[in-house]
XYZ file of C-alpha atoms in Angstrom:
541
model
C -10.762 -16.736 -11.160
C -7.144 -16.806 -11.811
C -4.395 -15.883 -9.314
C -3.198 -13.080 -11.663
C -6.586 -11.891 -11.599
C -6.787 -11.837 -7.963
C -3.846 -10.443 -7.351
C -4.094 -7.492 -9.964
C -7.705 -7.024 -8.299
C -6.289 -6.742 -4.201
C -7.092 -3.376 -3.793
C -10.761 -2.836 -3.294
C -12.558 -1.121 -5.475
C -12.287 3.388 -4.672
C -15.182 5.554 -4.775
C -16.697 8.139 -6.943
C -18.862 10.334 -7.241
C -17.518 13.505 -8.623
C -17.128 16.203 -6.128
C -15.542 19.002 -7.319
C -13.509 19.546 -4.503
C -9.998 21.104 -3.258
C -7.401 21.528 -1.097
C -6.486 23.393 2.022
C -4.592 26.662 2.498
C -2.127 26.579 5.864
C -2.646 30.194 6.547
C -6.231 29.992 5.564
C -9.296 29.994 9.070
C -11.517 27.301 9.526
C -14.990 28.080 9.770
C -18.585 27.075 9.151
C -21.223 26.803 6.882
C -24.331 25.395 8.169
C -23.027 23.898 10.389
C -20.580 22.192 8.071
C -16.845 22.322 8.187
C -15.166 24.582 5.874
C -11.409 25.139 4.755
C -10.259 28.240 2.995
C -7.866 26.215 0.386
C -4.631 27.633 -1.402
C -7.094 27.143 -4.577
C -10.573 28.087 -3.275
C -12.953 27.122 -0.438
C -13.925 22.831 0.324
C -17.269 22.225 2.189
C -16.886 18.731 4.619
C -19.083 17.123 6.988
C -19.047 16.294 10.368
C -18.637 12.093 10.885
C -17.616 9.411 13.807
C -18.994 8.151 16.740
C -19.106 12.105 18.389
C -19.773 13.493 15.088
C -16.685 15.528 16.484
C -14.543 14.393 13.021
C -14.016 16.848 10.187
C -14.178 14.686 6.834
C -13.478 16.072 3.847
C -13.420 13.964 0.409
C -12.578 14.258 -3.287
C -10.057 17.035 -2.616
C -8.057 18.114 -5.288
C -4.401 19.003 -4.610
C -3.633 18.293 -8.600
C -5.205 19.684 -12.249
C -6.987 16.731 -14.163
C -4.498 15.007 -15.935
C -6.614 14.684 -18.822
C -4.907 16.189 -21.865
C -1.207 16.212 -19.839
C -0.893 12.356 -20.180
C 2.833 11.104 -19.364
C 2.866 14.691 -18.255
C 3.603 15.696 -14.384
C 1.093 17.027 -12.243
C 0.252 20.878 -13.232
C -1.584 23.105 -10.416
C -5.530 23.077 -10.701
C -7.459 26.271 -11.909
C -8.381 28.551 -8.573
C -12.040 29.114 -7.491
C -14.162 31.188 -5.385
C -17.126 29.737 -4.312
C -17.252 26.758 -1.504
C -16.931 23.405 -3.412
C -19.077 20.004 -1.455
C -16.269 18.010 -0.611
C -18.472 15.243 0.935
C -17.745 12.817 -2.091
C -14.767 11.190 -3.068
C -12.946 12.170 -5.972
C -13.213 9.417 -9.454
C -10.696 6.824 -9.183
C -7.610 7.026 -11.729
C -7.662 4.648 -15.289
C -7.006 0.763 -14.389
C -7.861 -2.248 -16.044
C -11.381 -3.971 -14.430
C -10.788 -6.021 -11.259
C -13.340 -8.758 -10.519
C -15.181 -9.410 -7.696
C -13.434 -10.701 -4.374
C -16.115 -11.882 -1.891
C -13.769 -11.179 1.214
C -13.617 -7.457 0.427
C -17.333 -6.922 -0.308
C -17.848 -4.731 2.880
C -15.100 -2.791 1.555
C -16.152 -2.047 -1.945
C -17.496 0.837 -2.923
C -19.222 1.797 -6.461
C -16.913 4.665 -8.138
C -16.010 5.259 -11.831
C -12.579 6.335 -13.651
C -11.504 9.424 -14.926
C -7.760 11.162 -15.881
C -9.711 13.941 -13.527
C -8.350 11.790 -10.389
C -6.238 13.780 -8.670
C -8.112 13.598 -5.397
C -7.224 12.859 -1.510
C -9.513 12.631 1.133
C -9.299 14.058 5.125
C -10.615 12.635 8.505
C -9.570 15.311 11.660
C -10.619 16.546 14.579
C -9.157 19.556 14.242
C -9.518 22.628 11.719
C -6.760 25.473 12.462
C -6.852 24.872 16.390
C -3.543 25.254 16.638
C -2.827 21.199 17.789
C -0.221 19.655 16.527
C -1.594 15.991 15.457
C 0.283 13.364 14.109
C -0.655 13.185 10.147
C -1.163 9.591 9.274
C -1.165 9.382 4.989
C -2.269 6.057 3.895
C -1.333 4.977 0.371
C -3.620 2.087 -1.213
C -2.663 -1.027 -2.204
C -3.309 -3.082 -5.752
C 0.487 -2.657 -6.883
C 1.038 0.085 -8.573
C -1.922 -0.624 -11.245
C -5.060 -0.683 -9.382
C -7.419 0.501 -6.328
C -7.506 4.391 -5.007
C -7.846 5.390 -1.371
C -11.579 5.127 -1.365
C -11.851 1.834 0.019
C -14.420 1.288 2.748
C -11.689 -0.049 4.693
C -9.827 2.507 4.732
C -12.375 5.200 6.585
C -10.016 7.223 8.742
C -13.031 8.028 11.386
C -12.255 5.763 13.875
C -8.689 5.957 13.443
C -9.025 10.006 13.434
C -11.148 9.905 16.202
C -9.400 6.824 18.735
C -6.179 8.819 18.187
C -6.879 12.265 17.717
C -4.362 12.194 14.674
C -4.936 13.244 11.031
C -5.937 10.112 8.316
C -5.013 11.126 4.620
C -5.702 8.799 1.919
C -5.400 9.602 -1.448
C -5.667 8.705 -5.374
C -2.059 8.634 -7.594
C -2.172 7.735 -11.311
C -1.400 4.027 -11.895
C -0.078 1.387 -14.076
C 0.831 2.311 -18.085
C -0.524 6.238 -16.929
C 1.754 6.214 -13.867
C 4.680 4.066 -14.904
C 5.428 3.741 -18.660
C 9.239 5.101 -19.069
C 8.830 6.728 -22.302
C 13.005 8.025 -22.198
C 14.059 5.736 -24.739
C 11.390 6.072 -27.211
C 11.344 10.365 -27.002
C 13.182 13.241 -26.372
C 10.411 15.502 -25.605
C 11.195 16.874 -21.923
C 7.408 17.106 -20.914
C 7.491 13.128 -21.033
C 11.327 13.060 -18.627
C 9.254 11.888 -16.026
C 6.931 9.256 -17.025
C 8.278 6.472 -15.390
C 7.447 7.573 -12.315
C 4.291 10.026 -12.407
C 2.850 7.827 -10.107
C 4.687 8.094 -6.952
C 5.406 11.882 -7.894
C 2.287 12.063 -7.609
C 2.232 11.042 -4.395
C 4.711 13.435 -3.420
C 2.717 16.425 -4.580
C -0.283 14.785 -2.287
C 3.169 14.883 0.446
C 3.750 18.570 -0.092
C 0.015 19.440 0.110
C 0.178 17.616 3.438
C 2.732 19.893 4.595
C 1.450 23.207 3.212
C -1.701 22.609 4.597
C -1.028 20.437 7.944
C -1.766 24.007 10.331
C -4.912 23.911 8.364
C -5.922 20.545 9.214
C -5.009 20.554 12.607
C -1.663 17.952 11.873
C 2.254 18.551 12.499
C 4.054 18.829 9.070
C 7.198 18.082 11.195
C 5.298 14.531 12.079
C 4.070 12.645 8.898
C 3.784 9.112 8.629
C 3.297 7.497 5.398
C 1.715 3.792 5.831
C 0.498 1.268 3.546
C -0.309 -2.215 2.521
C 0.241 -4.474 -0.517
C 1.152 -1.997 -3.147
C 0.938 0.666 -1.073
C 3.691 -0.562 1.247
C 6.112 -1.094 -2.006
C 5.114 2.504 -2.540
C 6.260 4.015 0.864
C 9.191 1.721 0.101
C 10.060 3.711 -3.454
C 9.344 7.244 -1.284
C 11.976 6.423 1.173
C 14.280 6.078 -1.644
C 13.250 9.610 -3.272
C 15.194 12.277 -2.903
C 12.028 14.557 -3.859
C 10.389 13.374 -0.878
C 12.820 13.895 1.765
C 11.197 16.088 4.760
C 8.079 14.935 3.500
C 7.538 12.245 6.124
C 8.959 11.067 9.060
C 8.239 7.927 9.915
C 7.079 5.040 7.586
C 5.098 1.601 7.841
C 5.233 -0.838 5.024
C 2.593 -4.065 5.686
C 2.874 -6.787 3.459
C 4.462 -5.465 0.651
C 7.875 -5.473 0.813
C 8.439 -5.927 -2.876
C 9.609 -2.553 -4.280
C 13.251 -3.502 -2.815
C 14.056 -2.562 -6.277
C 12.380 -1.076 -8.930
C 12.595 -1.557 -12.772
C 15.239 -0.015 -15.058
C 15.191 1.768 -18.359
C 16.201 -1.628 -19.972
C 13.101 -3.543 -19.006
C 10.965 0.028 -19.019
C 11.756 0.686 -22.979
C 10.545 -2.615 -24.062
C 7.358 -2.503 -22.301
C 6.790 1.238 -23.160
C 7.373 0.094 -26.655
C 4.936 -2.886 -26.887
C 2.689 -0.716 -25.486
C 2.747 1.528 -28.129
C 2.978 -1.275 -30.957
C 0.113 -2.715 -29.615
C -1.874 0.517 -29.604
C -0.801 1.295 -33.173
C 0.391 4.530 -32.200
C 2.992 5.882 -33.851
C 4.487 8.412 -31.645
C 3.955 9.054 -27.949
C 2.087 12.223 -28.670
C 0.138 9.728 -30.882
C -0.281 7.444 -27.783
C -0.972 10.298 -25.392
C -3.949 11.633 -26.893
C -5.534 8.667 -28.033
C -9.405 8.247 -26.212
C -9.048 6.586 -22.490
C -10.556 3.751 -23.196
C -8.848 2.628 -26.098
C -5.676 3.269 -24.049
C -6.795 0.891 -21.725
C -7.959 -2.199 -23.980
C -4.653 -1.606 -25.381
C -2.818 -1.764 -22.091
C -4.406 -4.864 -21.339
C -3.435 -6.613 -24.767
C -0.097 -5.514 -24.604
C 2.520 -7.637 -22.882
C 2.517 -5.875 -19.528
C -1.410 -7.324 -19.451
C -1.710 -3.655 -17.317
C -0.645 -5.418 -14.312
C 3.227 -5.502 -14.993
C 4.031 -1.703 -13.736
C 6.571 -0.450 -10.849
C 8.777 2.822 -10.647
C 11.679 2.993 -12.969
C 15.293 3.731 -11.668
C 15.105 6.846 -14.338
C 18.058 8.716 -12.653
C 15.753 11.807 -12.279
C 13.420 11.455 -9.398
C 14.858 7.768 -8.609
C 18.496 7.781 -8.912
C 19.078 4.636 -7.608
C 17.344 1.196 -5.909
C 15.603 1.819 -2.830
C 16.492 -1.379 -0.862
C 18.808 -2.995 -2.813
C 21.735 -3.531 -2.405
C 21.420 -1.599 0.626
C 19.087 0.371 2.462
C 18.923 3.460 0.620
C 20.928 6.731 2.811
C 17.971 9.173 1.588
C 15.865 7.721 4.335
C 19.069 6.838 7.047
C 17.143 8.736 9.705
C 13.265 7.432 9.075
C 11.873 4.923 11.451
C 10.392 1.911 9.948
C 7.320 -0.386 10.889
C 7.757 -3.232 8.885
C 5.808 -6.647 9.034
C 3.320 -9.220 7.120
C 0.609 -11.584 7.930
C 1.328 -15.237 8.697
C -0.513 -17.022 5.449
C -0.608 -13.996 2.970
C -1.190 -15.971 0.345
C -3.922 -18.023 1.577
C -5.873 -15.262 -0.528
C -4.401 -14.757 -3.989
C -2.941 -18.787 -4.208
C -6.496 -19.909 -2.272
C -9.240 -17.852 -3.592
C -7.865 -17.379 -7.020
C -6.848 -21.859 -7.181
C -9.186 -23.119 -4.469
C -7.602 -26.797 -5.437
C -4.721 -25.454 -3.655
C -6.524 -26.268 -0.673
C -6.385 -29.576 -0.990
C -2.874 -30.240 -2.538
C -1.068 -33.947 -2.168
C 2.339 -34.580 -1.925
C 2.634 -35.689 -5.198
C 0.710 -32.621 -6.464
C 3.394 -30.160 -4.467
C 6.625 -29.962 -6.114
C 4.793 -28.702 -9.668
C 2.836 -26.179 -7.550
C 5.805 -25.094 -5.623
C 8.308 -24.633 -8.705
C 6.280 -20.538 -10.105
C 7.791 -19.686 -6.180
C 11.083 -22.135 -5.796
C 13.149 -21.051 -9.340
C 16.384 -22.683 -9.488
C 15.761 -24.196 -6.030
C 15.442 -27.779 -5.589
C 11.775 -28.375 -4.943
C 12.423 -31.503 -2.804
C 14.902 -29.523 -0.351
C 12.522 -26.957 -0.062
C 9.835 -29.466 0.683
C 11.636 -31.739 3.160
C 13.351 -28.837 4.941
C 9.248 -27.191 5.461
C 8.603 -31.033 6.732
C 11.231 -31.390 9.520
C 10.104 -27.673 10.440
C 6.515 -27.771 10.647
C 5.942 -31.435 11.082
C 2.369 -30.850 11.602
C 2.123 -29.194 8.267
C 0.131 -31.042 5.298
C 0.955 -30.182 1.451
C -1.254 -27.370 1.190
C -0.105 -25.741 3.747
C 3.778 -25.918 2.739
C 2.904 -24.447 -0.748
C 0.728 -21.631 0.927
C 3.908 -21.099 3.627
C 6.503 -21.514 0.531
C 4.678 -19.122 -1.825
C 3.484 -16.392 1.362
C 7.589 -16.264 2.155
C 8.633 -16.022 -1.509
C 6.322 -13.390 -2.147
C 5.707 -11.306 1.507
C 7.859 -12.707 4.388
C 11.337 -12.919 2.445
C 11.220 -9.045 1.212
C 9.728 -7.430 4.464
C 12.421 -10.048 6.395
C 15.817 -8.503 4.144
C 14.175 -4.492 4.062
C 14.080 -4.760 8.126
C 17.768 -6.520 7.896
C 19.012 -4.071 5.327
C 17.302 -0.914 7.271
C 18.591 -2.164 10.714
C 22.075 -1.401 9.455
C 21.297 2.630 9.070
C 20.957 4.936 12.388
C 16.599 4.721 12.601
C 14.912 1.775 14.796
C 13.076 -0.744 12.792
C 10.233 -2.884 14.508
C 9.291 -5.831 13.131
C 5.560 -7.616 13.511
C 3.813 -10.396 12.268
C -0.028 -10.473 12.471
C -0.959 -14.528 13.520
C -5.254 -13.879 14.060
C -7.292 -16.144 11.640
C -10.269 -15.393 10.337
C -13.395 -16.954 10.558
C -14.741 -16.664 6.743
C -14.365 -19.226 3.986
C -14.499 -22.250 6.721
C -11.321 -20.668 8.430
C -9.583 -21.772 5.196
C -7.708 -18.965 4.391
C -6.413 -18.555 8.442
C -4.297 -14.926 8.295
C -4.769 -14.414 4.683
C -3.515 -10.729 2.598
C -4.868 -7.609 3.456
C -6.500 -8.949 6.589
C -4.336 -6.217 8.779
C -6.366 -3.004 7.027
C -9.413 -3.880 9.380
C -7.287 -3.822 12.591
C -5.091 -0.905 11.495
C -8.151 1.606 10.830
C -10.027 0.025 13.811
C -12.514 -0.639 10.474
C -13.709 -3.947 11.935
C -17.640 -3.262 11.247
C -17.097 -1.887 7.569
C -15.057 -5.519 7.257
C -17.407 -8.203 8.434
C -17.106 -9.734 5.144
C -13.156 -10.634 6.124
C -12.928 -10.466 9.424
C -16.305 -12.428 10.402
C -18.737 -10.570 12.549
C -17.927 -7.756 15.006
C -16.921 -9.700 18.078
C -15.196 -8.892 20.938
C -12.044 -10.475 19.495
C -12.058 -8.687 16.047
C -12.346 -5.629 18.188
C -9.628 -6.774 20.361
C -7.338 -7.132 17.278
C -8.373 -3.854 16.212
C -7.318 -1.701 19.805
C -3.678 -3.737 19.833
C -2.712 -2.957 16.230
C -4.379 0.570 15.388
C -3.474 1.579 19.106
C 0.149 0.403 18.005
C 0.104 2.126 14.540
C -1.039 5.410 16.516
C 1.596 5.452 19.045
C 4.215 5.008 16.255
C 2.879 7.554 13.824
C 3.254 10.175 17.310
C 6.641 8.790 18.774
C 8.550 6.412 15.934
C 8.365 3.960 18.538
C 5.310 1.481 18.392
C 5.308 -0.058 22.528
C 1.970 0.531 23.864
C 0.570 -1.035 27.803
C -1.080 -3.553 25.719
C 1.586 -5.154 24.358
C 5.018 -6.931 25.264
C 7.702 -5.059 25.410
C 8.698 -4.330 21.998
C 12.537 -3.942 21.241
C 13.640 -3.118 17.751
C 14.661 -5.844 14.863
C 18.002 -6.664 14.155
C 19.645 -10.125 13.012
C 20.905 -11.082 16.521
C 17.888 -11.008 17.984
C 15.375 -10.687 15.287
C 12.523 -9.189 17.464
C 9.000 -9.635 16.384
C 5.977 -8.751 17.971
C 3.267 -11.493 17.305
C -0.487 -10.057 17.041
C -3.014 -12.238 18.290
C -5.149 -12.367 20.981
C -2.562 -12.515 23.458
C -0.017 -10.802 21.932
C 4.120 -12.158 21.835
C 7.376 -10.616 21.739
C 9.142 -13.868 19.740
C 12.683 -13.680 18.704
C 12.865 -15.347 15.196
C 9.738 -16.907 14.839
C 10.079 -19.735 12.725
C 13.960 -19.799 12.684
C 14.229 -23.028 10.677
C 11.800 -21.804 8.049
C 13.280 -18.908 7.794
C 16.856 -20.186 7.113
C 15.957 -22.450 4.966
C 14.308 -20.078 2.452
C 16.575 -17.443 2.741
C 19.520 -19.963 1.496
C 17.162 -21.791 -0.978
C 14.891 -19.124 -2.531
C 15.838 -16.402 -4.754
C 15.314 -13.120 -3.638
C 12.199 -10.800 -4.510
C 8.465 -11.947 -5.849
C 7.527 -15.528 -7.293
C 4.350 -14.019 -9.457
């Protein structure tokens, strides 16, 4: 297995099974139906079920707040067809068009087996409330695997326990990805229907936002109190929202793990050329041509075209993104959003172990050509011999594994908190330090370890985080306890943890998860200033 491969394949395979299924009107009562939750939608009625440890949460999956794109490609999202009768919404919705993504071992308790469809419009509900007239904090969780792959289906990301430990509202959700999501089709048409293709995607995700809001009464959530949260991909893509003027109101507080990458987004001139190849390689002729052509030719033609289908992000179109979201600066649309911001200690541990296991086992004389796809212009042997008099203890694997985790994780998440401190909102910055017990204890803190602890998920996740132990569990009540109090206050402090002060570049405060938990002012000082001068800013893959 390749690294690219891995790394296009993070997100865990989403879930199917198609259930016709709905959305929720605000105005609309909550009642039964068997026994069975039921929501009187803006479109029609959604029939749940009743899940968790009390059987006291209100689930509802594969509901539709968008038409099937099928037939509108490169088209925004249209309003679905109304209906009468109750729909089963105990399903989730198909999964939206991506290229295949193989096998991971680590995130077999997380898979689950769901097929594709332009009908993928879909998000899913855990609450404990229907109409009761609570205000709940409304946690919306946006899925990782870049913006090309995964859904909000994921195993791991089962809002029960989260729903249930902090009587707040869970919302994942589905958004169209890679060539159907992203492709900027500007420069190659003037058709207005297509204005907005280079970022259907996350407007997507913004119509999932305003069905949030017009249906939070509904689902027993605040619309006034929204957090959007996210890892991987997903956190790039709460990173895009804050920059999106179309999403202002839409959310109030936001928490981006371990994917600080969408400080900046691609522009027309890099979007044209891929849209282009795209449609070259296709031999389409026209983007009508290239818009109705059969799904699965579009995707074997995706994948032989030079973006591979893995080579997507939003597009700086001047329409819904006017301009970068963290770069130069923190963007103003989001001045007044608190931000939870933070990464795992050997992130890439995964993608740079699992996908190269001979990483593992590096020599010194093996390093420097490792280290130069994360290093650029840098000079390897600074890099190498500034990591040495830092971590003396280290050994050549693990410099390449720290080198390529703060190219690619620490370096973005470190300038988006330094950039963000600067506007009015707090920013708290954390760093998740528990290893994990699989693969020998080789891959220590490794990507996407956090989604078990956040969604207090740790028996759906035995295949990462080792068996359900008192200390898994432990991990779990520190960070989904913190994630909780944040989503209700802005402010993550709980009576578990040190006192928590916000990050800014005096101080640099970061909150250390482990088993006994650390408030540590720049962890890793020397590291850290010696990448920040030597590496270039933004992603090494």
């Amino acid at each position: 297995m390749t690294i690219r491969k891995l790394w296009v394949g993070l997100a865990t395979a989403a879930a199917l099974g198609l259930s016709a299924c709905a959305t929720t009107g605000a105005d609309a009562p909550a009642v039964q139906v068997g026994g069975a939750p039921l929501l009187r939608t803006s479109y029609g009625p959604v029939v749940g079920s009743r899940e968790g440890a009390s059987g006291a949460v209100n689930v509802f999956r594969g509901v539709r707040y968008a038409a099937s794109t099928e037939g509108r490609r490169f088209q925004r999202a249209a309003d679905p067809q109304p209906w009468s009768q109750p729909l089963e919404a105990t399903r989730f919705g198909s999964e939206c068009p991506q290229i295949p993504s193989p096998d991971v071992p680590v995130f077999a308790s997380w898979a689950n087996t769901v097929g594709t469809s332009e009908d993928c419009l879909f998000l899913n509900v855990w609450t404990r409330g229907l109409g009761d007239g609570k205000k709940r904090p409304i946690m919306v969780w946006l899925h990782g695997g870049g913006y090309v792959t995964g859904s909000g289906s994921s195993n791991g990301y089962d809002g029960s326990r989260l729903a249930e430990r902090g009587d707040v509202v869970v919302v994942t959700l589905n958004h169209r990805l890679n060539a159907l999501g992203y492709s900027y089709l500007g420069g190659l048409t003037d058709d207005p229907k297509y204005a907005d293709s280079g970022n259907l995607g996350s407007l997507d995700i913004v119509r999932a936002l305003e069905w949030v809001r017009d249906h939070a009464e509904a689902i027993g959530g605040d619309p006034d109190n929204v957090t959007i949260f996210g890892e991987s991909g997903g956190a790039a893509k709460v990173s895009t929202l804050m920059a999106m003027e179309g999403a202002r109101g839409l959310f109030q507080r936001a928490i981006a793990q371990s994917g600080s990458m969408s400080l900046s987004g691609f522009t027309p001139r890099v979007g044209t050329p891929l849209a282009k190849d795209l449609m070259t390689t296709a031999g389409a002729s026209s983007v009508e041509e290239l818009a109705a052509m059969p799904i699965e030719d579009f995707i074997a033609a995706m994948m032989k075209s030079r973006s591979r289908g893995a080579f997507y992000r939003p597009v700086v179109d001047g329409r819904s993104l006017t301009r970068q979201p963290y770069a130069p600066d923190a963007n103003p649309v989001s001045a007044d959003i608190p931000l939870l911001v933070g990464t795992n200690n050997n992130e890439m541990r995964l993608q740079g172990g699992l996908g190269s296991p001979e990483n593992f086992v590096l020599t010194w004389e093996q390093l420097p050509a490792k280290l130069k796809a994360f290093t650029g212009d840098a000079d390897v042997d600074e890099v190498i011999a500034g990591m040495r008099a830092a971590h003396p203890d280290y050994d050549a694997s693990d410099v390449f594994f720290q080198v390529a985790t703060f190219r690619n994780y620490r370096g973005t998440a470190l300038l988006q908190a330094e950039r963000k401190s600067e506007q009015s909102a707090p920013v708290y910055m954390y760093r998740l330090d528990w290893k994990t017990p699989v693969e020998g204890g080789r891959l220590e803190t490794p990507h996407a370890l956090d989604i078990a602890f956040v969604f207090d998920n740790v028996a759906r996740s035995t295949s990462y985080t080792g068996p359900e132990t008192a200390e898994t569990q432990r991990m779990a009540d520190l960070m989904a306890d913190a994630w909780i109090a944040f989503a209700r206050t802005g402010n993550p402090n709980t009576p578990a943890l040190p006192q928590w002060p916000t990050y800014d570049t005096r101080t640099r405060a970061t909150m250390i998860f482990d088993l006994d938990p650390q408030m540590v002012q720049d962890p890793d000082g020397e590291e850290r200033e010696l990448l920040q001068r030597l590496l270039p800013e933004g992603r090494g893959l």
